[in-house]
Tab-separated table of C-alpha atoms and ligand atoms in Angstrom:
chain	number	residue	atom	x	y	z
A	1	MET	CA	0.000	0.000	0.000
A	2	ILE	CA	1.130	3.538	-0.802
A	3	GLU	CA	-0.217	6.501	1.129
A	4	PHE	CA	0.589	10.193	0.677
A	5	LYS	CA	-0.327	12.288	3.732
A	6	ASN	CA	-0.068	16.067	3.254
A	7	VAL	CA	2.912	15.556	0.963
A	8	GLY	CA	4.547	18.635	-0.505
A	9	LEU	CA	7.678	18.999	-2.592
A	10	VAL	CA	9.391	22.298	-3.237
A	11	TYR	CA	12.342	22.149	-5.654
A	12	PRO	CA	15.481	24.115	-4.699
A	13	ASN	CA	14.524	26.879	-7.150
A	14	GLY	CA	11.207	27.384	-5.350
A	15	THR	CA	8.949	25.509	-7.821
A	16	GLU	CA	6.200	23.590	-6.046
A	17	GLY	CA	6.222	20.153	-7.648
A	18	LEU	CA	3.621	18.723	-5.238
A	19	LYS	CA	1.146	20.645	-3.067
A	20	ASN	CA	-0.473	18.936	-0.099
A	21	ILE	CA	-1.103	15.554	-1.738
A	22	ASN	CA	-3.404	13.145	0.132
A	23	VAL	CA	-4.039	9.860	-1.620
A	24	LYS	CA	-3.982	6.141	-0.922
A	25	ILE	CA	-3.158	3.474	-3.520
A	26	ASN	CA	-4.188	-0.044	-2.594
A	27	ASP	CA	-2.397	-3.285	-3.403
A	28	GLY	CA	-3.055	-4.610	-6.884
A	29	GLU	CA	-4.511	-1.401	-8.335
A	30	PHE	CA	-3.726	-0.211	-11.872
A	31	VAL	CA	-3.681	3.566	-11.554
A	32	VAL	CA	-3.065	6.025	-14.355
A	33	ILE	CA	-1.985	9.576	-13.539
A	34	VAL	CA	-2.973	12.089	-16.177
A	35	GLY	CA	-2.247	15.762	-16.570
A	36	LEU	CA	-0.534	18.238	-18.841
A	37	SER	CA	3.219	18.583	-18.986
A	38	GLY	CA	4.381	20.202	-15.740
A	39	ALA	CA	1.359	19.011	-13.716
A	40	GLY	CA	3.555	17.059	-11.272
A	41	LYS	CA	3.006	13.483	-12.513
A	42	SER	CA	6.679	12.677	-12.705
A	43	THR	CA	7.403	14.291	-9.331
A	44	PHE	CA	4.596	12.199	-7.804
A	45	ILE	CA	5.903	8.921	-9.211
A	46	ARG	CA	9.564	9.662	-8.474
A	47	SER	CA	8.733	10.477	-4.861
A	48	ILE	CA	7.601	6.884	-4.311
A	49	ASN	CA	11.034	5.403	-4.932
A	50	ARG	CA	12.809	8.518	-3.672
A	51	LEU	CA	14.375	9.616	-6.939
A	52	VAL	CA	13.133	12.929	-5.572
A	53	THR	CA	12.424	13.638	-1.905
A	54	PRO	CA	9.299	15.459	-0.739
A	55	THR	CA	9.998	18.363	1.583
A	56	SER	CA	6.911	17.962	3.798
A	57	GLY	CA	4.347	15.395	4.887
A	58	THR	CA	4.477	11.623	5.246
A	59	LEU	CA	4.790	9.067	2.466
A	60	LEU	CA	4.027	5.512	3.509
A	61	VAL	CA	5.008	2.452	1.483
A	62	ASP	CA	3.878	-0.769	3.154
A	63	ASN	CA	3.171	1.238	6.323
A	64	GLU	CA	6.659	2.724	6.683
A	65	ASP	CA	7.502	6.392	6.165
A	66	ILE	CA	9.991	6.238	3.303
A	67	LEU	CA	10.892	9.905	3.666
A	68	GLN	CA	13.067	8.845	6.604
A	69	TYR	CA	14.900	6.195	4.569
A	70	ARG	CA	18.562	6.302	3.695
A	71	GLY	CA	21.312	3.830	2.775
A	72	LYS	CA	20.270	0.188	3.033
A	73	LYS	CA	16.557	0.948	3.586
A	74	LEU	CA	16.543	3.059	0.434
A	75	ARG	CA	18.191	0.284	-1.605
A	76	GLU	CA	15.637	-2.228	-0.289
A	77	LEU	CA	12.803	0.132	-1.218
A	78	ARG	CA	14.142	0.463	-4.767
A	79	THR	CA	14.443	-3.310	-5.073
A	80	LYS	CA	10.742	-3.774	-4.498
A	81	ILE	CA	9.796	-1.002	-6.934
A	82	GLY	CA	10.376	-1.510	-10.654
A	83	MET	CA	10.813	1.677	-12.706
A	84	ILE	CA	9.968	2.097	-16.377
A	85	PHE	CA	10.955	5.275	-18.194
A	86	GLN	CA	9.974	7.041	-21.407
A	87	ASN	CA	13.357	6.413	-22.982
A	88	TYR	CA	13.737	2.804	-21.807
A	89	ASN	CA	17.066	3.445	-20.020
A	90	LEU	CA	18.759	0.416	-21.563
A	91	VAL	CA	22.514	0.187	-22.049
A	92	LYS	CA	22.387	0.482	-25.826
A	93	ARG	CA	25.602	-1.374	-26.648
A	94	SER	CA	24.850	-4.280	-24.282
A	95	ASN	CA	22.759	-7.235	-25.291
A	96	VAL	CA	19.230	-7.814	-24.100
A	97	LEU	CA	20.252	-10.523	-21.596
A	98	LYS	CA	22.731	-8.223	-19.873
A	99	ASN	CA	20.195	-5.397	-19.774
A	100	VAL	CA	17.499	-7.606	-18.296
A	101	LEU	CA	19.755	-9.020	-15.612
A	102	ALA	CA	20.805	-5.518	-14.558
A	103	GLY	CA	17.504	-5.457	-12.664
A	104	ARG	CA	18.319	-8.740	-10.968
A	105	LEU	CA	21.897	-7.950	-10.038
A	106	GLY	CA	21.059	-4.446	-8.929
A	107	HIS	CA	24.009	-2.902	-10.754
A	108	THR	CA	26.042	-3.623	-13.846
A	109	GLY	CA	29.517	-3.275	-12.367
A	110	THR	CA	29.930	-6.778	-10.938
A	111	LEU	CA	32.625	-9.007	-12.454
A	112	ARG	CA	29.983	-11.540	-13.435
A	113	SER	CA	28.042	-8.993	-15.416
A	114	ILE	CA	31.151	-7.451	-17.008
A	115	PHE	CA	32.204	-10.839	-18.381
A	116	GLY	CA	28.669	-12.047	-19.048
A	117	MET	CA	29.128	-15.015	-16.694
A	118	TYR	CA	25.585	-15.407	-15.525
A	119	LYS	CA	24.240	-18.174	-13.355
A	120	LYS	CA	22.005	-20.649	-15.155
A	121	GLU	CA	19.032	-19.713	-12.969
A	122	ASP	CA	19.489	-16.013	-13.767
A	123	ILE	CA	19.546	-16.716	-17.495
A	124	ALA	CA	16.413	-18.850	-17.106
A	125	LEU	CA	14.690	-16.059	-15.213
A	126	ALA	CA	15.677	-13.508	-17.882
A	127	TYR	CA	14.362	-15.817	-20.592
A	128	GLU	CA	11.049	-16.375	-18.791
A	129	SER	CA	10.621	-12.630	-18.235
A	130	LEU	CA	11.365	-11.873	-21.883
A	131	LYS	CA	8.906	-14.544	-22.988
A	132	ARG	CA	6.145	-12.849	-21.009
A	133	VAL	CA	6.529	-9.727	-23.147
A	134	ASN	CA	7.088	-11.769	-26.299
A	135	ILE	CA	10.673	-10.709	-26.985
A	136	ALA	CA	12.727	-13.757	-25.944
A	137	ASP	CA	13.951	-14.236	-29.524
A	138	LYS	CA	16.048	-11.048	-29.155
A	139	ILE	CA	17.922	-12.171	-26.020
A	140	TYR	CA	21.352	-11.964	-27.699
A	141	ASN	CA	20.635	-8.846	-29.776
A	142	ARG	CA	22.133	-5.550	-28.766
A	143	ALA	CA	19.565	-3.156	-27.284
A	144	ASP	CA	20.224	-0.601	-30.025
A	145	GLU	CA	19.203	-3.128	-32.681
A	146	LEU	CA	15.627	-3.105	-31.359
A	147	SER	CA	12.712	-0.834	-32.183
A	148	GLY	CA	11.325	1.474	-29.513
A	149	GLY	CA	8.465	-0.869	-28.676
A	150	GLN	CA	10.838	-3.792	-28.394
A	151	GLN	CA	13.174	-1.823	-26.114
A	152	GLN	CA	10.290	-0.876	-23.854
A	153	ARG	CA	9.263	-4.538	-23.635
A	154	VAL	CA	12.848	-5.397	-22.646
A	155	SER	CA	12.653	-2.758	-19.924
A	156	ILE	CA	9.437	-4.406	-18.661
A	157	ALA	CA	11.246	-7.771	-18.620
A	158	ARG	CA	14.096	-6.165	-16.659
A	159	VAL	CA	11.606	-5.005	-14.041
A	160	LEU	CA	10.065	-8.502	-13.885
A	161	THR	CA	13.399	-10.111	-12.962
A	162	GLN	CA	13.341	-7.875	-9.871
A	163	LYS	CA	10.079	-9.569	-8.774
A	164	PRO	CA	8.756	-6.205	-7.597
A	165	SER	CA	5.710	-5.414	-5.464
A	166	TYR	CA	5.234	-2.152	-7.374
A	167	ILE	CA	5.782	-0.946	-10.927
A	168	LEU	CA	6.073	2.774	-11.606
A	169	ALA	CA	6.009	3.761	-15.267
A	170	ASP	CA	6.849	7.370	-16.101
A	171	GLU	CA	5.395	8.156	-19.552
A	172	PRO	CA	6.237	4.658	-20.842
A	173	VAL	CA	4.591	5.188	-24.238
A	174	ALA	CA	5.404	8.836	-24.911
A	175	SER	CA	8.059	7.930	-27.508
A	176	LEU	CA	5.996	5.228	-29.239
A	177	ASP	CA	3.463	5.255	-32.070
A	178	PRO	CA	-0.195	4.469	-31.229
A	179	PRO	CA	-0.241	0.708	-32.065
A	180	THR	CA	3.007	0.117	-30.174
A	181	SER	CA	1.729	2.206	-27.269
A	182	HIS	CA	-1.348	-0.004	-27.007
A	183	GLN	CA	0.839	-3.102	-27.077
A	184	VAL	CA	3.005	-1.823	-24.195
A	185	MET	CA	-0.032	-0.748	-22.142
A	186	THR	CA	-1.621	-4.168	-22.709
A	187	TYR	CA	1.489	-5.922	-21.346
A	188	LEU	CA	1.611	-3.633	-18.299
A	189	LYS	CA	-2.043	-4.319	-17.549
A	190	LYS	CA	-1.654	-8.061	-18.074
A	191	ILE	CA	1.297	-8.254	-15.678
A	192	ASN	CA	-0.598	-6.153	-13.123
A	193	LYS	CA	-3.493	-8.614	-13.178
A	194	GLU	CA	-1.472	-11.853	-13.371
A	195	ASP	CA	1.112	-11.015	-10.703
A	196	ASN	CA	-0.990	-8.593	-8.656
A	197	ILE	CA	1.751	-5.954	-8.911
A	198	THR	CA	0.440	-2.515	-7.921
A	199	THR	CA	1.074	-0.370	-10.992
A	200	ILE	CA	1.133	3.393	-11.448
A	201	VAL	CA	1.492	4.771	-14.970
A	202	ASN	CA	1.888	8.400	-16.040
A	203	LEU	CA	0.262	9.326	-19.325
A	204	HIS	CA	-0.559	12.623	-20.958
A	205	PHE	CA	-3.385	11.241	-23.121
A	206	ILE	CA	-6.712	10.892	-21.357
A	207	ASP	CA	-8.167	8.521	-23.989
A	208	MET	CA	-5.377	5.994	-23.404
A	209	ALA	CA	-5.861	6.375	-19.638
A	210	MET	CA	-9.586	5.680	-19.917
A	211	GLU	CA	-8.961	2.554	-21.923
A	212	TYR	CA	-6.580	0.906	-19.441
A	213	ALA	CA	-6.948	2.437	-15.961
A	214	ASP	CA	-8.941	0.934	-13.110
A	215	ARG	CA	-8.589	4.317	-11.476
A	216	ILE	CA	-7.542	7.683	-12.859
A	217	ILE	CA	-5.855	10.416	-10.856
A	218	GLY	CA	-5.824	13.797	-12.580
A	219	MET	CA	-3.145	16.328	-11.653
A	220	ARG	CA	-2.819	20.035	-12.338
A	221	ALA	CA	-0.162	22.418	-11.008
A	222	GLY	CA	1.068	19.966	-8.346
A	223	GLU	CA	-2.396	19.098	-7.048
A	224	ILE	CA	-4.802	16.219	-7.460
A	225	VAL	CA	-7.881	17.547	-9.239
A	226	PHE	CA	-9.624	14.243	-10.014
A	227	ASP	CA	-9.565	10.781	-8.479
A	228	GLY	CA	-12.001	8.100	-9.534
A	229	PRO	CA	-12.803	5.223	-11.850
A	230	ALA	CA	-12.325	5.801	-15.589
A	231	SER	CA	-16.126	5.685	-16.025
A	232	GLU	CA	-16.471	8.893	-13.990
A	233	VAL	CA	-14.208	10.959	-16.204
A	234	ASN	CA	-16.304	13.336	-18.286
A	235	GLU	CA	-15.888	16.364	-20.511
A	236	LYS	CA	-15.558	18.764	-17.583
A	237	THR	CA	-12.451	17.142	-16.090
B	1	ADP	P1	4.930	16.275	-15.294
B	1	ADP	O1	5.556	14.945	-15.056
B	1	ADP	O2	3.452	16.259	-15.047
B	1	ADP	O3	5.272	16.849	-16.632
B	1	ADP	P2	6.850	17.268	-13.357
B	1	ADP	O4	6.618	16.497	-12.137
B	1	ADP	O5	7.992	16.898	-14.239
B	1	ADP	O6	5.486	17.308	-14.205
B	1	ADP	O7	7.019	18.799	-12.980
B	1	ADP	C1	6.194	19.475	-12.033
B	1	ADP	C2	6.708	20.886	-11.858
B	1	ADP	O8	7.985	20.855	-11.222
B	1	ADP	C3	6.926	21.651	-13.178
B	1	ADP	O9	6.629	23.013	-12.941
B	1	ADP	C4	8.392	21.462	-13.430
B	1	ADP	O10	8.896	22.494	-14.222
B	1	ADP	C5	8.968	21.463	-12.037
B	1	ADP	N1	10.218	20.686	-11.923
B	1	ADP	C6	10.401	19.378	-12.237
B	1	ADP	N2	11.651	18.976	-11.952
B	1	ADP	C7	12.278	20.077	-11.442
B	1	ADP	C8	13.590	20.333	-10.950
B	1	ADP	N3	14.534	19.373	-10.898
B	1	ADP	N4	13.869	21.565	-10.503
B	1	ADP	C9	12.936	22.533	-10.534
B	1	ADP	N5	11.695	22.391	-10.971
B	1	ADP	C10	11.363	21.163	-11.429
B	2	ADP	P1	7.714	-3.446	-32.974
B	2	ADP	O1	6.483	-2.810	-33.555
B	2	ADP	O2	7.535	-4.877	-32.654
B	2	ADP	O3	8.274	-2.681	-31.820
B	2	ADP	P2	8.955	-2.512	-35.422
B	2	ADP	O4	7.873	-2.901	-36.374
B	2	ADP	O5	9.125	-1.082	-35.063
B	2	ADP	O6	8.841	-3.424	-34.103
B	2	ADP	O7	10.352	-3.059	-36.012
B	2	ADP	C1	10.394	-4.142	-36.903
B	2	ADP	C2	11.814	-4.722	-36.971
B	2	ADP	O8	12.792	-3.743	-37.332
B	2	ADP	C3	12.220	-5.303	-35.634
B	2	ADP	O9	12.499	-6.676	-35.767
B	2	ADP	C4	13.445	-4.535	-35.218
B	2	ADP	O10	14.446	-5.414	-34.732
B	2	ADP	C5	13.906	-3.837	-36.471
B	2	ADP	N1	14.366	-2.487	-36.138
B	2	ADP	C6	13.606	-1.433	-35.753
B	2	ADP	N2	14.356	-0.354	-35.519
B	2	ADP	C7	15.644	-0.712	-35.732
B	2	ADP	C8	16.907	-0.032	-35.649
B	2	ADP	N3	17.001	1.255	-35.294
B	2	ADP	N4	18.025	-0.733	-35.951
B	2	ADP	C9	17.934	-2.022	-36.311
B	2	ADP	N5	16.783	-2.712	-36.411
B	2	ADP	C10	15.650	-2.066	-36.133
């Protein structure tokens, strides 16, 4: 469970990224955050794994205030949260296997990863994860040989090898064409339902949000201006 209690975030230059956010996200939900560029969607999502740190309030993940976390606690938090980004964040000159296992090994600097000496069970896990997003045939291709949609599927597989409790996707389809965007959203939704992984996705298109979200949270200027099921979104919001 994720709970924001009076959470505010003021950036060093004085910009208010979040203003008094109060919201609870229950286990297993598929939530889409919508809003125009600059609304605070990214700040909201990045607060949850502490890529940015709110400056006021309480932010609970599994009943612990993560705003107090540092060091080991912070690394543990990030292990149970899988992140997906607009630009995939793959190491372009590495192959798909190495990219996918980066999630498993936590970092790419280990001797094993440098020399590609993976344990059999890690390779099996990578293969299974890639199969779930239908891209296992590219396991030995370099990341930069793949299309955008394929790279985003690899980044989903990377998150799966982490066996996360949460997936946070920050504009995961913003660089993709409409058919590919639908494909990626369909995989995210399928994984959410099959593995019961609480998933929060930022999108700037309301129509896409309405098609996939169980619940939509609308943001504007750092505040939540709508929170409800997709069926309640109407012309006014
Ligand atoms: P969105 O994801 O909805 O586009 P963001 O969360 O990126 O919105 O941004 C929310 C607000 O915070 C915007 O006004 C943005 O310009 C500002 N902002 C984001 N990151 C920073 C930063 N590192 N320093 C200062 N202001 C920032
Ligand atoms: P998808 O819709 O499945 O994401 P595309 O239709 O965009 O894939 O790509 C079709 C094929 O072209 C893929 O097999 C992919 O490997 C290849 N391809 C796409 N972009 C590139 C690229 N920049 N370099 C090499 N191959 C590419």
